[in-house]
Amino acid sequence: MSDTDIPGRVQAELTRLRAERQVFTAEQDRLKAKLAETEHELREAIASAPDEGESAAHQAVLNQKVASQQEELDVAKARLQALESEVLLAHQQRDSLRAELKTCREERDKLRLALLDAELVVSAGVADADVLPGGEPSVDRQRLLNAERLAAEMARELDATRRTVSWRVTAPLRVVRKKMDRP
């Protein structure tokens, strides 16, 4: 029987089956090659793998390394806690020193004011009779000193105003106004 005696539908089916056989054969060859390669890799892995004694020794070394690193981690944690407590203590000391500095500055300001008052008393030539036994001036003397201080401050402000450019520029206008107000 030749290919020409077979009907067309059967010939088509036969061609399809031949093609499938070729694909399956190629796939079979590929899988056989992959299997051979995997068996070769497995043999190499088995040959290069250490025996159980070496594996246990290797595992022991790894366990020692892990234990050592765990100890280092614990030491680092302890150091961190110590540093945190030192930082907290330093912050507390800083806060207390700031409070002490504030009180020292307040005391310094009070002493400066007392020194200024004493200098005013000395420069005014105040008699010792006006000072009370505690070193404080009497109430009347204190009022007098305050009034003198206020007068001196006002005199300085007036002098500063008279030295300004605007005061000097407007001086002729003030003179004219004074003359116009007189009868």
PDB file of C-alpha atoms in Angstrom:
ATOM      1  CA  MET A   1       0.000   0.000   0.000  1.00  0.00           C
ATOM      2  CA  SER A   2       1.387   3.349  -0.958  1.00  0.00           C
ATOM      3  CA  ASP A   3       0.696   6.820   0.296  1.00  0.00           C
ATOM      4  CA  THR A   4      -1.467   7.477  -2.726  1.00  0.00           C
ATOM      5  CA  ASP A   5      -3.905   4.701  -1.891  1.00  0.00           C
ATOM      6  CA  ILE A   6      -4.698   6.165   1.595  1.00  0.00           C
ATOM      7  CA  PRO A   7      -7.604   8.606   1.745  1.00  0.00           C
ATOM      8  CA  GLY A   8      -6.827  12.323   2.450  1.00  0.00           C
ATOM      9  CA  ARG A   9      -8.277  12.408   5.954  1.00  0.00           C
ATOM     10  CA  VAL A  10      -6.250   9.474   7.073  1.00  0.00           C
ATOM     11  CA  GLN A  11      -3.120  10.910   5.423  1.00  0.00           C
ATOM     12  CA  ALA A  12      -3.642  14.145   7.342  1.00  0.00           C
ATOM     13  CA  GLU A  13      -4.054  12.233  10.593  1.00  0.00           C
ATOM     14  CA  LEU A  14      -0.964  10.206   9.846  1.00  0.00           C
ATOM     15  CA  THR A  15       1.063  13.366   9.180  1.00  0.00           C
ATOM     16  CA  ARG A  16      -0.168  14.886  12.440  1.00  0.00           C
ATOM     17  CA  LEU A  17       0.767  11.761  14.385  1.00  0.00           C
ATOM     18  CA  ARG A  18       4.267  11.728  12.832  1.00  0.00           C
ATOM     19  CA  ALA A  19       4.737  15.359  13.830  1.00  0.00           C
ATOM     20  CA  GLU A  20       3.600  14.635  17.382  1.00  0.00           C
ATOM     21  CA  ARG A  21       5.966  11.684  17.547  1.00  0.00           C
ATOM     22  CA  GLN A  22       8.851  13.942  16.531  1.00  0.00           C
ATOM     23  CA  VAL A  23       7.879  16.539  19.204  1.00  0.00           C
ATOM     24  CA  PHE A  24       7.535  13.835  21.868  1.00  0.00           C
ATOM     25  CA  THR A  25      10.848  12.300  20.835  1.00  0.00           C
ATOM     26  CA  ALA A  26      12.570  15.693  21.094  1.00  0.00           C
ATOM     27  CA  GLU A  27      10.990  16.276  24.531  1.00  0.00           C
ATOM     28  CA  GLN A  28      12.068  12.779  25.624  1.00  0.00           C
ATOM     29  CA  ASP A  29      15.658  13.477  24.525  1.00  0.00           C
ATOM     30  CA  ARG A  30      15.643  16.816  26.375  1.00  0.00           C
ATOM     31  CA  LEU A  31      14.351  15.197  29.573  1.00  0.00           C
ATOM     32  CA  LYS A  32      16.912  12.377  29.325  1.00  0.00           C
ATOM     33  CA  ALA A  33      19.705  14.959  28.992  1.00  0.00           C
ATOM     34  CA  LYS A  34      18.381  16.907  31.965  1.00  0.00           C
ATOM     35  CA  LEU A  35      18.131  13.729  34.024  1.00  0.00           C
ATOM     36  CA  ALA A  36      21.722  12.811  33.159  1.00  0.00           C
ATOM     37  CA  GLU A  37      22.886  16.309  34.104  1.00  0.00           C
ATOM     38  CA  THR A  38      21.006  16.199  37.427  1.00  0.00           C
ATOM     39  CA  GLU A  39      22.450  12.746  38.247  1.00  0.00           C
ATOM     40  CA  HIS A  40      25.933  14.110  37.508  1.00  0.00           C
ATOM     41  CA  GLU A  41      25.367  17.118  39.816  1.00  0.00           C
ATOM     42  CA  LEU A  42      24.023  14.816  42.522  1.00  0.00           C
ATOM     43  CA  ARG A  43      27.110  12.603  42.309  1.00  0.00           C
ATOM     44  CA  GLU A  44      29.352  15.669  42.560  1.00  0.00           C
ATOM     45  CA  ALA A  45      27.407  16.994  45.552  1.00  0.00           C
ATOM     46  CA  ILE A  46      27.608  13.649  47.317  1.00  0.00           C
ATOM     47  CA  ALA A  47      31.313  13.383  46.583  1.00  0.00           C
ATOM     48  CA  SER A  48      32.068  16.896  47.828  1.00  0.00           C
ATOM     49  CA  ALA A  49      29.742  16.766  50.851  1.00  0.00           C
ATOM     50  CA  PRO A  50      31.548  16.240  54.142  1.00  0.00           C
ATOM     51  CA  ASP A  51      30.750  13.173  56.093  1.00  0.00           C
ATOM     52  CA  GLU A  52      28.601  13.355  59.209  1.00  0.00           C
ATOM     53  CA  GLY A  53      31.571  13.876  61.522  1.00  0.00           C
ATOM     54  CA  GLU A  54      32.762  16.871  59.577  1.00  0.00           C
ATOM     55  CA  SER A  55      29.216  18.221  59.375  1.00  0.00           C
ATOM     56  CA  ALA A  56      28.780  17.980  63.127  1.00  0.00           C
ATOM     57  CA  ALA A  57      32.111  19.751  63.672  1.00  0.00           C
ATOM     58  CA  HIS A  58      31.104  22.450  61.222  1.00  0.00           C
ATOM     59  CA  GLN A  59      27.754  22.810  63.042  1.00  0.00           C
ATOM     60  CA  ALA A  60      29.571  23.111  66.380  1.00  0.00           C
ATOM     61  CA  VAL A  61      31.788  25.883  65.001  1.00  0.00           C
ATOM     62  CA  LEU A  62      28.726  27.711  63.711  1.00  0.00           C
ATOM     63  CA  ASN A  63      27.010  27.310  67.090  1.00  0.00           C
ATOM     64  CA  GLN A  64      30.073  28.769  68.839  1.00  0.00           C
ATOM     65  CA  LYS A  65      30.041  31.739  66.484  1.00  0.00           C
ATOM     66  CA  VAL A  66      26.345  32.313  67.157  1.00  0.00           C
ATOM     67  CA  ALA A  67      26.922  32.092  70.918  1.00  0.00           C
ATOM     68  CA  SER A  68      29.840  34.522  70.681  1.00  0.00           C
ATOM     69  CA  GLN A  69      27.805  36.990  68.686  1.00  0.00           C
ATOM     70  CA  GLN A  70      24.925  36.640  71.162  1.00  0.00           C
ATOM     71  CA  GLU A  71      27.311  37.460  74.020  1.00  0.00           C
ATOM     72  CA  GLU A  72      28.573  40.505  72.116  1.00  0.00           C
ATOM     73  CA  LEU A  73      24.977  41.580  71.545  1.00  0.00           C
ATOM     74  CA  ASP A  74      24.219  41.238  75.258  1.00  0.00           C
ATOM     75  CA  VAL A  75      27.301  43.292  76.147  1.00  0.00           C
ATOM     76  CA  ALA A  76      26.266  45.948  73.624  1.00  0.00           C
ATOM     77  CA  LYS A  77      22.764  46.049  75.114  1.00  0.00           C
ATOM     78  CA  ALA A  78      24.205  46.483  78.600  1.00  0.00           C
ATOM     79  CA  ARG A  79      26.453  49.286  77.384  1.00  0.00           C
ATOM     80  CA  LEU A  80      23.483  50.942  75.697  1.00  0.00           C
ATOM     81  CA  GLN A  81      21.470  50.826  78.925  1.00  0.00           C
ATOM     82  CA  ALA A  82      24.412  52.267  80.862  1.00  0.00           C
ATOM     83  CA  LEU A  83      24.830  55.067  78.335  1.00  0.00           C
ATOM     84  CA  GLU A  84      21.109  55.815  78.412  1.00  0.00           C
ATOM     85  CA  SER A  85      21.196  56.119  82.202  1.00  0.00           C
ATOM     86  CA  GLU A  86      24.278  58.355  81.970  1.00  0.00           C
ATOM     87  CA  VAL A  87      22.517  60.576  79.429  1.00  0.00           C
ATOM     88  CA  LEU A  88      19.481  60.809  81.698  1.00  0.00           C
ATOM     89  CA  LEU A  89      21.715  61.731  84.638  1.00  0.00           C
ATOM     90  CA  ALA A  90      23.530  64.322  82.514  1.00  0.00           C
ATOM     91  CA  HIS A  91      20.198  65.870  81.501  1.00  0.00           C
ATOM     92  CA  GLN A  92      19.141  66.073  85.150  1.00  0.00           C
ATOM     93  CA  GLN A  93      22.443  67.678  86.116  1.00  0.00           C
ATOM     94  CA  ARG A  94      22.151  70.127  83.221  1.00  0.00           C
ATOM     95  CA  ASP A  95      18.645  71.118  84.336  1.00  0.00           C
ATOM     96  CA  SER A  96      19.742  71.612  87.934  1.00  0.00           C
ATOM     97  CA  LEU A  97      22.754  73.655  86.812  1.00  0.00           C
ATOM     98  CA  ARG A  98      20.504  75.812  84.645  1.00  0.00           C
ATOM     99  CA  ALA A  99      18.243  76.461  87.644  1.00  0.00           C
ATOM    100  CA  GLU A 100      21.273  77.318  89.792  1.00  0.00           C
ATOM    101  CA  LEU A 101      22.591  79.612  87.050  1.00  0.00           C
ATOM    102  CA  LYS A 102      19.234  81.387  86.945  1.00  0.00           C
ATOM    103  CA  THR A 103      19.275  81.995  90.705  1.00  0.00           C
ATOM    104  CA  CYS A 104      22.911  83.177  90.507  1.00  0.00           C
ATOM    105  CA  ARG A 105      22.003  85.630  87.757  1.00  0.00           C
ATOM    106  CA  GLU A 106      19.063  86.939  89.776  1.00  0.00           C
ATOM    107  CA  GLU A 107      21.318  87.384  92.799  1.00  0.00           C
ATOM    108  CA  ARG A 108      23.947  89.080  90.608  1.00  0.00           C
ATOM    109  CA  ASP A 109      21.322  91.519  89.297  1.00  0.00           C
ATOM    110  CA  LYS A 110      20.219  92.331  92.844  1.00  0.00           C
ATOM    111  CA  LEU A 111      23.834  92.915  93.879  1.00  0.00           C
ATOM    112  CA  ARG A 112      24.409  95.173  90.873  1.00  0.00           C
ATOM    113  CA  LEU A 113      21.383  97.257  91.790  1.00  0.00           C
ATOM    114  CA  ALA A 114      22.583  97.478  95.381  1.00  0.00           C
ATOM    115  CA  LEU A 115      26.028  98.517  94.122  1.00  0.00           C
ATOM    116  CA  LEU A 116      24.510 101.200  91.908  1.00  0.00           C
ATOM    117  CA  ASP A 117      22.472 102.482  94.828  1.00  0.00           C
ATOM    118  CA  ALA A 118      25.607 102.565  96.973  1.00  0.00           C
ATOM    119  CA  GLU A 119      27.512 104.425  94.259  1.00  0.00           C
ATOM    120  CA  LEU A 120      24.713 106.970  94.033  1.00  0.00           C
ATOM    121  CA  VAL A 121      24.791 107.404  97.787  1.00  0.00           C
ATOM    122  CA  VAL A 122      28.563 107.877  97.741  1.00  0.00           C
ATOM    123  CA  SER A 123      28.488 110.259  94.773  1.00  0.00           C
ATOM    124  CA  ALA A 124      25.696 112.318  96.374  1.00  0.00           C
ATOM    125  CA  GLY A 125      27.745 112.611  99.571  1.00  0.00           C
ATOM    126  CA  VAL A 126      24.980 111.290 101.779  1.00  0.00           C
ATOM    127  CA  ALA A 127      25.664 111.599 105.478  1.00  0.00           C
ATOM    128  CA  ASP A 128      25.798 108.425 107.472  1.00  0.00           C
ATOM    129  CA  ALA A 129      22.939 109.729 109.580  1.00  0.00           C
ATOM    130  CA  ASP A 130      20.487 109.109 106.748  1.00  0.00           C
ATOM    131  CA  VAL A 131      21.418 105.427 106.542  1.00  0.00           C
ATOM    132  CA  LEU A 132      19.654 102.959 108.818  1.00  0.00           C
ATOM    133  CA  PRO A 133      21.699 100.480 110.873  1.00  0.00           C
ATOM    134  CA  GLY A 134      21.005  97.673 108.357  1.00  0.00           C
ATOM    135  CA  GLY A 135      22.834  99.631 105.647  1.00  0.00           C
ATOM    136  CA  GLU A 136      19.611 100.766 103.950  1.00  0.00           C
ATOM    137  CA  PRO A 137      18.832 104.456 103.495  1.00  0.00           C
ATOM    138  CA  SER A 138      15.843 105.791 105.436  1.00  0.00           C
ATOM    139  CA  VAL A 139      12.454 106.053 103.689  1.00  0.00           C
ATOM    140  CA  ASP A 140      12.757 109.809 103.185  1.00  0.00           C
ATOM    141  CA  ARG A 141      16.282 109.489 101.912  1.00  0.00           C
ATOM    142  CA  GLN A 142      15.179 106.687  99.568  1.00  0.00           C
ATOM    143  CA  ARG A 143      12.414 108.892  98.123  1.00  0.00           C
ATOM    144  CA  LEU A 144      14.912 111.704  97.679  1.00  0.00           C
ATOM    145  CA  LEU A 145      17.356 109.399  95.909  1.00  0.00           C
ATOM    146  CA  ASN A 146      14.599 108.134  93.604  1.00  0.00           C
ATOM    147  CA  ALA A 147      13.552 111.696  92.776  1.00  0.00           C
ATOM    148  CA  GLU A 148      17.159 112.673  92.044  1.00  0.00           C
ATOM    149  CA  ARG A 149      17.608 109.606  89.867  1.00  0.00           C
ATOM    150  CA  LEU A 150      14.422 110.438  87.927  1.00  0.00           C
ATOM    151  CA  ALA A 151      15.519 114.069  87.495  1.00  0.00           C
ATOM    152  CA  ALA A 152      18.945 113.001  86.227  1.00  0.00           C
ATOM    153  CA  GLU A 153      17.343 110.574  83.779  1.00  0.00           C
ATOM    154  CA  MET A 154      14.969 113.238  82.463  1.00  0.00           C
ATOM    155  CA  ALA A 155      17.873 115.702  82.075  1.00  0.00           C
ATOM    156  CA  ARG A 156      19.778 113.116  80.012  1.00  0.00           C
ATOM    157  CA  GLU A 157      16.723 112.538  77.785  1.00  0.00           C
ATOM    158  CA  LEU A 158      16.212 116.269  77.282  1.00  0.00           C
ATOM    159  CA  ASP A 159      19.880 116.742  76.447  1.00  0.00           C
ATOM    160  CA  ALA A 160      19.720 113.876  73.954  1.00  0.00           C
ATOM    161  CA  THR A 161      16.626 115.389  72.331  1.00  0.00           C
ATOM    162  CA  ARG A 162      18.330 118.786  72.003  1.00  0.00           C
ATOM    163  CA  ARG A 163      21.310 117.176  70.286  1.00  0.00           C
ATOM    164  CA  THR A 164      19.195 115.629  67.512  1.00  0.00           C
ATOM    165  CA  VAL A 165      19.240 117.049  63.990  1.00  0.00           C
ATOM    166  CA  SER A 166      15.488 117.636  63.939  1.00  0.00           C
ATOM    167  CA  TRP A 167      15.707 119.752  67.115  1.00  0.00           C
ATOM    168  CA  ARG A 168      18.451 121.893  65.636  1.00  0.00           C
ATOM    169  CA  VAL A 169      16.636 122.260  62.298  1.00  0.00           C
ATOM    170  CA  THR A 170      13.375 123.352  63.914  1.00  0.00           C
ATOM    171  CA  ALA A 171      15.073 125.793  66.322  1.00  0.00           C
ATOM    172  CA  PRO A 172      14.392 128.865  64.117  1.00  0.00           C
ATOM    173  CA  LEU A 173      10.702 127.927  63.906  1.00  0.00           C
ATOM    174  CA  ARG A 174      10.440 127.766  67.667  1.00  0.00           C
ATOM    175  CA  VAL A 175      12.046 131.190  67.996  1.00  0.00           C
ATOM    176  CA  VAL A 176       9.540 132.667  65.525  1.00  0.00           C
ATOM    177  CA  ARG A 177       6.629 131.095  67.348  1.00  0.00           C
ATOM    178  CA  LYS A 178       7.816 132.497  70.707  1.00  0.00           C
ATOM    179  CA  LYS A 179       8.048 135.978  69.242  1.00  0.00           C
ATOM    180  CA  MET A 180       4.569 135.771  67.724  1.00  0.00           C
ATOM    181  CA  ASP A 181       2.983 134.674  70.999  1.00  0.00           C
ATOM    182  CA  ARG A 182       4.282 137.764  72.856  1.00  0.00           C
ATOM    183  CA  PRO A 183       1.979 140.828  72.956  1.00  0.00           C
TER     184      PRO A 183
END
